[in-house]
Structure formats: structure tokens, C-alpha cells
Short mmCIF file of C-alpha atoms in Angstrom, two decimals:
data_model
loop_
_atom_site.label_atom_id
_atom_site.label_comp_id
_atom_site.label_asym_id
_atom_site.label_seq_id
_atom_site.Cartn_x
_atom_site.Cartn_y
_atom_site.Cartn_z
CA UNK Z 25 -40.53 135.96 135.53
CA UNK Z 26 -40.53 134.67 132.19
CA UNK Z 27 -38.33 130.96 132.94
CA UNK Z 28 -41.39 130.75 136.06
CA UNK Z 29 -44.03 131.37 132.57
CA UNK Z 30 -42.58 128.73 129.96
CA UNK Z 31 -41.93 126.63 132.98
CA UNK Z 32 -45.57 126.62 133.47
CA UNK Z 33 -46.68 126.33 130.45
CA UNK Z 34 -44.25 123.43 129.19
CA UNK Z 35 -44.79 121.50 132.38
CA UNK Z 36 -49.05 122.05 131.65
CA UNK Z 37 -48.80 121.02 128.18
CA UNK Z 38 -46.15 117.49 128.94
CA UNK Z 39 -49.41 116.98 132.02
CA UNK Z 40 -51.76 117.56 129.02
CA UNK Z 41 -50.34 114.93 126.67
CA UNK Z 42 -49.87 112.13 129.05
CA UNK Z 43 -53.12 112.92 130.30
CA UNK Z 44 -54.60 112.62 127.30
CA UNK Z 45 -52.12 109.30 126.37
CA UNK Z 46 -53.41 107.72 129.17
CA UNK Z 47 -57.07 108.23 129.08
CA UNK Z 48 -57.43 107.50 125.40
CA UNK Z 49 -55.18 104.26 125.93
CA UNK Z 50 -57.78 102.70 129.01
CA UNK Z 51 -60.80 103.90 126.75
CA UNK Z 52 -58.98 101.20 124.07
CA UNK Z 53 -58.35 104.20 121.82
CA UNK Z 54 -54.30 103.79 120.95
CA UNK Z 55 -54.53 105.77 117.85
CA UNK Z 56 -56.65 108.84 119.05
CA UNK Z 57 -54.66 108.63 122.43
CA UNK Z 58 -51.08 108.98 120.42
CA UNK Z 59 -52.69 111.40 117.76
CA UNK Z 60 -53.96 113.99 120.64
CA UNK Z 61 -50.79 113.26 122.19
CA UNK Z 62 -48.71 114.20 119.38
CA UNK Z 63 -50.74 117.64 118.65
CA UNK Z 64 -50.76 118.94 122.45
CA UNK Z 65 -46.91 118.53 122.47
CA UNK Z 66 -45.93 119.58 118.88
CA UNK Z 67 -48.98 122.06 117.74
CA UNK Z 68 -46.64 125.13 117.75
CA UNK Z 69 -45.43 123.05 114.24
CA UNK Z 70 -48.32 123.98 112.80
CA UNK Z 71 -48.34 127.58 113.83
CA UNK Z 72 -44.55 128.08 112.86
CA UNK Z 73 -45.94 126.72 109.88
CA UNK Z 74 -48.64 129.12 108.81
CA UNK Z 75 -45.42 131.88 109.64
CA UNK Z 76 -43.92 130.64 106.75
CA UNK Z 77 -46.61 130.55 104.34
CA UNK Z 78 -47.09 134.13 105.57
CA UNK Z 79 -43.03 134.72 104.60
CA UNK Z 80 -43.60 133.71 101.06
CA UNK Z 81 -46.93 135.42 100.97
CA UNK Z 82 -46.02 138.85 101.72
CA UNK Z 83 -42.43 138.77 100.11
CA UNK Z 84 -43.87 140.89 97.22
CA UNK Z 85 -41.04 143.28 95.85
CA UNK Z 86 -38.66 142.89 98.72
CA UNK Z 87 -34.97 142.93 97.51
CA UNK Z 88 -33.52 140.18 98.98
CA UNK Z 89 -34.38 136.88 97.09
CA UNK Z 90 -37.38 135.35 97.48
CA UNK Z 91 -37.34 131.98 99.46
CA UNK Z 92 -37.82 128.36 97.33
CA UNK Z 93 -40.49 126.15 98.72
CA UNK Z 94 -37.53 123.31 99.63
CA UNK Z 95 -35.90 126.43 101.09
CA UNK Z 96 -39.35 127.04 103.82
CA UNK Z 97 -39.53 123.30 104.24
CA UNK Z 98 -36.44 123.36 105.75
CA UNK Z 99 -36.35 126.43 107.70
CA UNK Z 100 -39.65 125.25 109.34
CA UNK Z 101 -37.75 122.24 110.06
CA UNK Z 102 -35.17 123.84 111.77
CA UNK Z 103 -37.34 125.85 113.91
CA UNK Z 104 -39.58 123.27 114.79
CA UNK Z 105 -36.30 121.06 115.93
CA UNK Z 106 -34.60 124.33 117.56
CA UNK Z 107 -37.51 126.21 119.72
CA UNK Z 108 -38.19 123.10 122.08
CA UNK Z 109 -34.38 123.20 123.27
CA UNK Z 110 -34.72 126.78 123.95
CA UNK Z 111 -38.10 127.62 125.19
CA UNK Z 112 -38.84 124.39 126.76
CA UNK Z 113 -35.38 123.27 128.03
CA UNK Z 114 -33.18 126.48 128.30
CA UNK Z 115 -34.57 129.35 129.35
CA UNK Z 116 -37.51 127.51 131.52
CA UNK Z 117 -35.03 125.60 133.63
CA UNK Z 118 -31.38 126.39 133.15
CA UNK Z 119 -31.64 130.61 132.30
CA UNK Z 120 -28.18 130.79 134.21
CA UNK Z 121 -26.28 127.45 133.44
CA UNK Z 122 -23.32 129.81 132.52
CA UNK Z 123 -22.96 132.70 135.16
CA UNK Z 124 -21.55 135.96 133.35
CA UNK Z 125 -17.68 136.46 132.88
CA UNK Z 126 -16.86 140.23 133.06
CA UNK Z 127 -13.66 140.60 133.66
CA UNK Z 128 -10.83 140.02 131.22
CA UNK Z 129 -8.63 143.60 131.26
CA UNK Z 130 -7.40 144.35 128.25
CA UNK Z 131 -9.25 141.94 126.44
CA UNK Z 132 -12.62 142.80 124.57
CA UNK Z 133 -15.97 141.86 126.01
CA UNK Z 134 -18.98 140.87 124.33
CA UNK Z 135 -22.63 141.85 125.31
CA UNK Z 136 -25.45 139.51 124.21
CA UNK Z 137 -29.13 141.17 123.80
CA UNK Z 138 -31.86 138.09 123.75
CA UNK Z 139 -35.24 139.10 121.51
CA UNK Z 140 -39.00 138.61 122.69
CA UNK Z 141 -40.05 136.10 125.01
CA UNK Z 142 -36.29 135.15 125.40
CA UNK Z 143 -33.88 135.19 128.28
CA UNK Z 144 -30.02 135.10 129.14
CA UNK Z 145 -30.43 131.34 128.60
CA UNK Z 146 -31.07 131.67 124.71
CA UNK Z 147 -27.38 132.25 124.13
CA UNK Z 148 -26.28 128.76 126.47
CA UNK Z 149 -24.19 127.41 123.13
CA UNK Z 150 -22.32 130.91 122.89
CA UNK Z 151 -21.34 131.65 126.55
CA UNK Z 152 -19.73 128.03 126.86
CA UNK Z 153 -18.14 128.76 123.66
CA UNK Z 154 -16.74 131.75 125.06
CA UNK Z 155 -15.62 130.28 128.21
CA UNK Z 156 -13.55 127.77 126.20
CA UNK Z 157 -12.46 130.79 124.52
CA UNK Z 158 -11.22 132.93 127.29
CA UNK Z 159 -13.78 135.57 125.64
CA UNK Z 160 -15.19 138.15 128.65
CA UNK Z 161 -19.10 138.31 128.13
CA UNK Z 162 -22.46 139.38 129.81
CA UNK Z 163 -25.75 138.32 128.92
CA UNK Z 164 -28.78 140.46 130.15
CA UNK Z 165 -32.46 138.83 130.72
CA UNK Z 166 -34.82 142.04 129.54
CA UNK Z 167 -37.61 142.43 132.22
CA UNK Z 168 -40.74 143.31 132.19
CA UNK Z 169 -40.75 140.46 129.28
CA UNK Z 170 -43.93 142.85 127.72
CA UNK Z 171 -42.90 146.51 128.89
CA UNK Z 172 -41.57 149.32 126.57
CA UNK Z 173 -38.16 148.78 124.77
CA UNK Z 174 -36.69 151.67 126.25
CA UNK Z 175 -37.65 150.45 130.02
CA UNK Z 176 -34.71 148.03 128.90
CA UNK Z 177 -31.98 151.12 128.25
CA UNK Z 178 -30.71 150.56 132.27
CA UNK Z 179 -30.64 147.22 132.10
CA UNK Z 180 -28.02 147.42 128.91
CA UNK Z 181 -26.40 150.78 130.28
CA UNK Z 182 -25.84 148.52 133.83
CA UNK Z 183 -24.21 145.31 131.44
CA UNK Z 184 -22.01 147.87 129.64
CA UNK Z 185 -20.88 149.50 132.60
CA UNK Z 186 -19.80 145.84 133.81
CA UNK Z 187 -18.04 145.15 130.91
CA UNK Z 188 -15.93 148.10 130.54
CA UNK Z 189 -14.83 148.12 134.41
CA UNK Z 190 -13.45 144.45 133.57
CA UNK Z 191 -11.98 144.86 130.43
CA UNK Z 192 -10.99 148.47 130.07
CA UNK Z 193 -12.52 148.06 126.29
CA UNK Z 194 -15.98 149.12 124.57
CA UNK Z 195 -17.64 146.20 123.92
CA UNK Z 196 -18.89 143.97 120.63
CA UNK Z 197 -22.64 144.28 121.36
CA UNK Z 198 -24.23 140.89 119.70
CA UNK Z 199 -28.40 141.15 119.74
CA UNK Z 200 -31.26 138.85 118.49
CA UNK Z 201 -34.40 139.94 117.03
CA UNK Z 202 -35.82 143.05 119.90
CA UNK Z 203 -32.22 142.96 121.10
CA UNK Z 204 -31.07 145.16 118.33
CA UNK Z 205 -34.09 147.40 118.70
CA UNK Z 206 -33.03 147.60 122.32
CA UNK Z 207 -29.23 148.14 121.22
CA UNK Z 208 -30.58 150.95 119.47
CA UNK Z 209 -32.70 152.71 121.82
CA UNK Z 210 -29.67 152.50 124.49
CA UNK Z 211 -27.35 153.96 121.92
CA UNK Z 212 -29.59 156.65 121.61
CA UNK Z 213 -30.53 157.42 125.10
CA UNK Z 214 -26.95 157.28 126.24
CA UNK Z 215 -25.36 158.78 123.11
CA UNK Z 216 -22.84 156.07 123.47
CA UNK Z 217 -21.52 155.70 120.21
CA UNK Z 218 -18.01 155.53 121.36
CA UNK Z 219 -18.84 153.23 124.25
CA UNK Z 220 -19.33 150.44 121.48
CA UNK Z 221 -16.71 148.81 119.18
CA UNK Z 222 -19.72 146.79 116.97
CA UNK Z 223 -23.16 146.17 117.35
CA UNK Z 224 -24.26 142.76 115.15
CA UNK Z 225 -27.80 141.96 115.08
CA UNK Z 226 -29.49 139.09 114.11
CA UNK Z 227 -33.17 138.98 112.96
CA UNK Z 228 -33.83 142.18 114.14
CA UNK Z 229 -36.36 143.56 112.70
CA UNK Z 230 -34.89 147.10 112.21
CA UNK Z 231 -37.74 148.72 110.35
CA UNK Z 232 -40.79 146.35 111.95
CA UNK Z 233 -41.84 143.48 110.88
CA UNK Z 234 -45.35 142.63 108.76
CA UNK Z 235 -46.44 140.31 111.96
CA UNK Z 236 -46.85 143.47 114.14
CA UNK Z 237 -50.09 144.44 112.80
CA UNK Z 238 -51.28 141.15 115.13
CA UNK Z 239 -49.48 143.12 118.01
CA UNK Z 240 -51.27 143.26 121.55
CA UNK Z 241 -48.06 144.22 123.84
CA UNK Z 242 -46.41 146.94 124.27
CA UNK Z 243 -43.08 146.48 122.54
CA UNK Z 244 -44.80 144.02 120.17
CA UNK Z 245 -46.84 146.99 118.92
CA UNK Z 246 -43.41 149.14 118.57
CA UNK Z 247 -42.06 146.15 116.12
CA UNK Z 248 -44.69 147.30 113.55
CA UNK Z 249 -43.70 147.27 109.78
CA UNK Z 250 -42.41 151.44 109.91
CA UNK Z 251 -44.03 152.00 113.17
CA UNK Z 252 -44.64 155.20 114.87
CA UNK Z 253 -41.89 154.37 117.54
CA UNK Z 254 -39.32 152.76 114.89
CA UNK Z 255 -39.88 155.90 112.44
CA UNK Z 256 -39.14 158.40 115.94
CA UNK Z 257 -35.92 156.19 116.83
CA UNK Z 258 -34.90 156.18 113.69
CA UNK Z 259 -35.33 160.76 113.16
CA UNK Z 260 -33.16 160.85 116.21
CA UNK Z 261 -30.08 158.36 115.08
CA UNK Z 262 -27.64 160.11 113.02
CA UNK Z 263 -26.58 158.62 109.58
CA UNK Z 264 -23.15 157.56 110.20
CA UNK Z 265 -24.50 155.39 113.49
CA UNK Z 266 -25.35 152.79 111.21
CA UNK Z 267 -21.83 152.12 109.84
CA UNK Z 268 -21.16 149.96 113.39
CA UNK Z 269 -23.54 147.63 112.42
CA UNK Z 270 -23.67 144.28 110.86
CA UNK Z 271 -26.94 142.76 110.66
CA UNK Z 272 -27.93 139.42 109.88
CA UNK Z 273 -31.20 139.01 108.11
CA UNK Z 274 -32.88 136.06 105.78
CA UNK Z 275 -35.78 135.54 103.03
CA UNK Z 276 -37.12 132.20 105.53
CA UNK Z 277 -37.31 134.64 108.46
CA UNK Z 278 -40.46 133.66 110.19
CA UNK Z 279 -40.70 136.63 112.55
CA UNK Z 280 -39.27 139.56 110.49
CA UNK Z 281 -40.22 139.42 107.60
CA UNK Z 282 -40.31 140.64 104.51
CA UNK Z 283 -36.80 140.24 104.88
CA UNK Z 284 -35.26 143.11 104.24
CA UNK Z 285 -37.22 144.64 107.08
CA UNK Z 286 -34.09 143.39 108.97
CA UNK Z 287 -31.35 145.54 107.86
CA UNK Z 288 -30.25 149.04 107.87
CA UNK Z 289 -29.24 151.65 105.26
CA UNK Z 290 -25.31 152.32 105.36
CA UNK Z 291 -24.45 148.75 107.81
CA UNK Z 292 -22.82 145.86 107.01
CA UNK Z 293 -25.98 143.58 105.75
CA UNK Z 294 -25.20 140.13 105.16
CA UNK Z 295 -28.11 137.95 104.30
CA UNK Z 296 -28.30 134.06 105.35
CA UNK Z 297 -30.29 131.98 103.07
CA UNK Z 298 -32.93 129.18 104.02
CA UNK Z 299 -32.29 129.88 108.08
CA UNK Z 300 -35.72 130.38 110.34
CA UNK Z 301 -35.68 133.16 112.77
CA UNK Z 302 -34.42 131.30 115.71
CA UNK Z 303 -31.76 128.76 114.32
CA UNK Z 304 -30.62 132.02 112.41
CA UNK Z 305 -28.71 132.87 116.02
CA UNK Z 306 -26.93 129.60 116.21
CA UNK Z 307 -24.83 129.99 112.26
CA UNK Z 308 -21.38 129.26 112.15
CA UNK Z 309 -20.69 132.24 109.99
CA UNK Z 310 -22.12 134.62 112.52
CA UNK Z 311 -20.41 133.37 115.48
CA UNK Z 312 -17.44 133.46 113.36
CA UNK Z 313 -18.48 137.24 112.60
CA UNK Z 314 -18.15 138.17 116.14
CA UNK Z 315 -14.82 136.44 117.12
CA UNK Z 316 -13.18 138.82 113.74
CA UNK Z 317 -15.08 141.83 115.19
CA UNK Z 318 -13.43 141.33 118.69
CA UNK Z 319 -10.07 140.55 117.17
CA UNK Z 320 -10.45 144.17 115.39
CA UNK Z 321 -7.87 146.61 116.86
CA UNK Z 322 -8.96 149.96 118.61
CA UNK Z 323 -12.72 151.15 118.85
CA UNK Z 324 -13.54 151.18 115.36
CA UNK Z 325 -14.47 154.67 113.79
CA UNK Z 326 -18.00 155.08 112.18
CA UNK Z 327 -16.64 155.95 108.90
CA UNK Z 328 -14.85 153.23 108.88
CA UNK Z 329 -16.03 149.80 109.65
CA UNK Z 330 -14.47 146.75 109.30
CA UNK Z 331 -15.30 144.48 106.21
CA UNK Z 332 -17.18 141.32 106.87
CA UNK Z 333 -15.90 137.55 106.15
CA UNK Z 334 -17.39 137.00 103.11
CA UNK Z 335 -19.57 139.04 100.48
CA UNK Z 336 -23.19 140.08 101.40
CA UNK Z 337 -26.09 139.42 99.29
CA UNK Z 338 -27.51 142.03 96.74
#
């Protein structure tokens, strides 16, 4: 449903432009024709823009370190550059360029959780890395895009299931933005703690995010900064769940934010600096995060997890 949507809507808006190019250009207007032509096709720059003056707006007393202006500039850059490839060129037309690869026994699995509005075909760079890498993965698409978080427990219990038949091994579970929310609610629904070897989430925004009081949708609404639904998940998880986690989380976060909205008490929390929501999936360090996790030896205990590459912001 949702590659038929941005389909739609990025074929409308390319119809839009060069409609507008080419009816300004007869009517001897070049300027206004390339100027309208220009804003149709790039005016989600200037919403991803007022995101960021939002970030440094509402940082206030948030721990992690508060985001330079050179710092936004660039993250807006990034995402600007990055969210055409993805929402107008992967997931629209190629969602399943790389078909899953289960089955690898003996060999650990990964399980990749896209965020809102995404599909499988976010992760496109990662599952032809893994390919090259002999790595056994599954990438879920959650559906209904809008629907309740926990409508998407059966979808992840269903990927799992997959990836422990082929591999004989509890899986690294690797989730963007709502994917870790979803992680979460499967985790607790399942009480699969020791069905999972590591759950690393990027951008997730683990206790809501300040954007959420412009929430229409249903899971939108359960993304709230300390929600009603986030505050219930998190009376039912038990302490010591947290200590499988890693989470990724940054101060030029345009989506969860302030930024330390994105991590949890007791996990791994490793904080990227100057990195926009998006482009924060695609850092070298995190991929490299998840190839140590699956090198780890047996299912690691919850007292116990393993220590990260390098040293996490304070």
C-alpha cells in the first residue's frame, strides 16, 4: 500500500513541475517557470527545515549536547540529499530489489524494523551489504502504514520465526525510528527476551518525541513525548530488558527530538553528532555496530551485554 502512495504522490508532484515548467516557459516566463518548478519538486526542504529550527528550539535542558548552527546546516543537508533516494526512488518503485535471505544454519540472522511511512526498501544499502557478506537477514514492510504499533507484533513474531528456522540462532534485531517501538511491543507481547541476541535502534524515539503533539494517526499519536501508550509499555518491561539494547540517538535529530528522547535507561546509548533522522540509518559506525553484535558468541545474557566500539557520549 504505501510504495502504490509515494508512487502517487512522487509521480503527481514530477507531472506538477513540468507542468508548471512548461506553461510558464510558452507564457515567456523562464524565471517564474524554473522558480515554481524548483519549489513543487524540492518544498519538503523547507519543511525539513522548520524541523530543525524546532530541534534547536526545544533542546532546553536535554543532556545530550546541544546542536551548533553549522552542525543543523548540515544535517538538513543531508536529509534533504537522502529522503528523495528513499521515498521517491526506493520504497515507491524498488520496495523488494533484494528478496529476503533466511537461511544460513548456524550462522546469525539479522531482522531489520523500517520506522513511519517506510518500507522493506529503506534498508536497500544494508541487505546488498549483507548479501556480499553472506549475512542471513529479513526485512518486514509494517502494514497498515497508520494502524496501532502492536497490530505490527505478528508481522515481527512471523520474521523471527523465519529467521530462527534458517539459522538455528536468535536474531540481532536492527530497527529505525517506530521500528524500535515495534521491537518493543513484540518483546513484550511474546515475552521473547531469549528469542533475541540484540536489539539496536536507531532514532527511535523511545520515550516520544516533542513532534507528536501534531499527531493525527494512530501510532503517530502513541509517539507522543511520555505518552499514555509509551508510559503503559514501558510499566510492563522489566528493568534488566533494556541491557539488550543499543540505541542510536543525535542532538540534529529532526523527528525525535529533544534528543535524548531516543534512548533508554540501563542500554547501550551511543550518541551520533550532526546526523538528521534519516541519514542517521546509513552511519558507518552503526553498520559496523551490528556486524560486532552478530560476531558476539552465544545469546547474550541481560546482565551482561556486550560493550560497544567506541565510547558513548555523556
Amino acid at each position: 500500500m504505501l510504495a502504490r502512495l509515494q508512487r502517487r504522490i512522487t509521480l503527481t508532484l514530477l507531472a506538477l513541475a513540468l507542468g508548471w515548467a512548461l506553461a510558464f516557459t510558452l507564457l515567456g516566463r523562464p524565471g517564474l517557470a524554473a522558480l515554481g518548478a524548483v519549489l513543487i519538486a524540492f518544498g519538503y526542504a523547507v519543511v525539513l527545515g522548520v524541523e530543525f529550527v524546532m530541534v534547536a528550539a526545544v533542546h532546553g535542558d536535554d543532556p545530550a549536547p546541544r546542536a551548533t548552527a553549522r552542525q543543523l546546516l548540515a544535517a538538513w543537508w543531508g536529509e534533504v540529499t537522502h529522503s528523495p533516494l528513499i521515498f521517491c526512488w526506493r520504497q515507491p518503485f524498488f520496495p523488494n530489489a533484494v528478496p529476503d535471505a533466511p537461511d544460513a544454519p548456524g550462522r546469525r540472522g539479522v531482522l531489520l524494523i523500517h520506522g513511519l511511512v517506510c518500507n522493506r526498501g529503506f534498508w536497500t544499502p544494508w541487505l546488498r551489504r549483507f548479501r556480499q557478506l553472506g549475512v542471513p537477514f529479513v526485512a518486514v514492510s509494517l502494514e497498515p502504514v497508520f494502524g496501532d504499533i502492536e497490530h505490527y507484533v505478528d508481522i515481527i513474531e512471523q520474521a523471527v520465526r523465519r529467521l530462527e528456522a534458517g539459522t538455528g540462532q536468535p536474531p540481532v534485531l536492527v530497527c529505525h525510528s517506530m521500528g524500535g517501538l515495534a521491537a518493543r511491543a513484540w518483546l513484550q507481547a511474546r515475552q521473547a527476551d531469549t528469542r533475541v541476541h540484540r536489539i539496536i535502534t536507531i532514532g527511535t524515539p523511545h520515550r516520544g518525541t516533542w513532534l507528536g503533539r501534531f499527531a493525527r494517526t494512530i501510532n503517530t499519536r502513541q509517539m507522543r513525548h511520555n505518552g499514555e501508550w509509551l508510559q503503559a509499555l514501558s510499566a510492563l518491561e522489566p528493568p534488566e530488558r533494556y541491557r539488550r539494547f543499543t540505541c542510536f540517538y543525535g542532538h540534529c535529530d529532526n523527528i525525535v527530538f529533544p534528543a535524548s528522547t531516543g534512548t533508554l535507561p540501563g542500554a547501550v546509548n551511543w550518541h551520533i553528532a550532526g546526523t538528521a533522522h534519516v541519514q542517521m540509518a546509513f552511519q558507518a559506525q552503526v553498520f559496523q555496530e551490528v556486524l560486532a553484535s552478530l560476531a558476539d558468541g552465544p545469546t547474550a545474557e541481560a546482565d551482561a551485554p556486550r560493550p560497544a566500539a567506541q565510547a558513548p557520549a555523556r
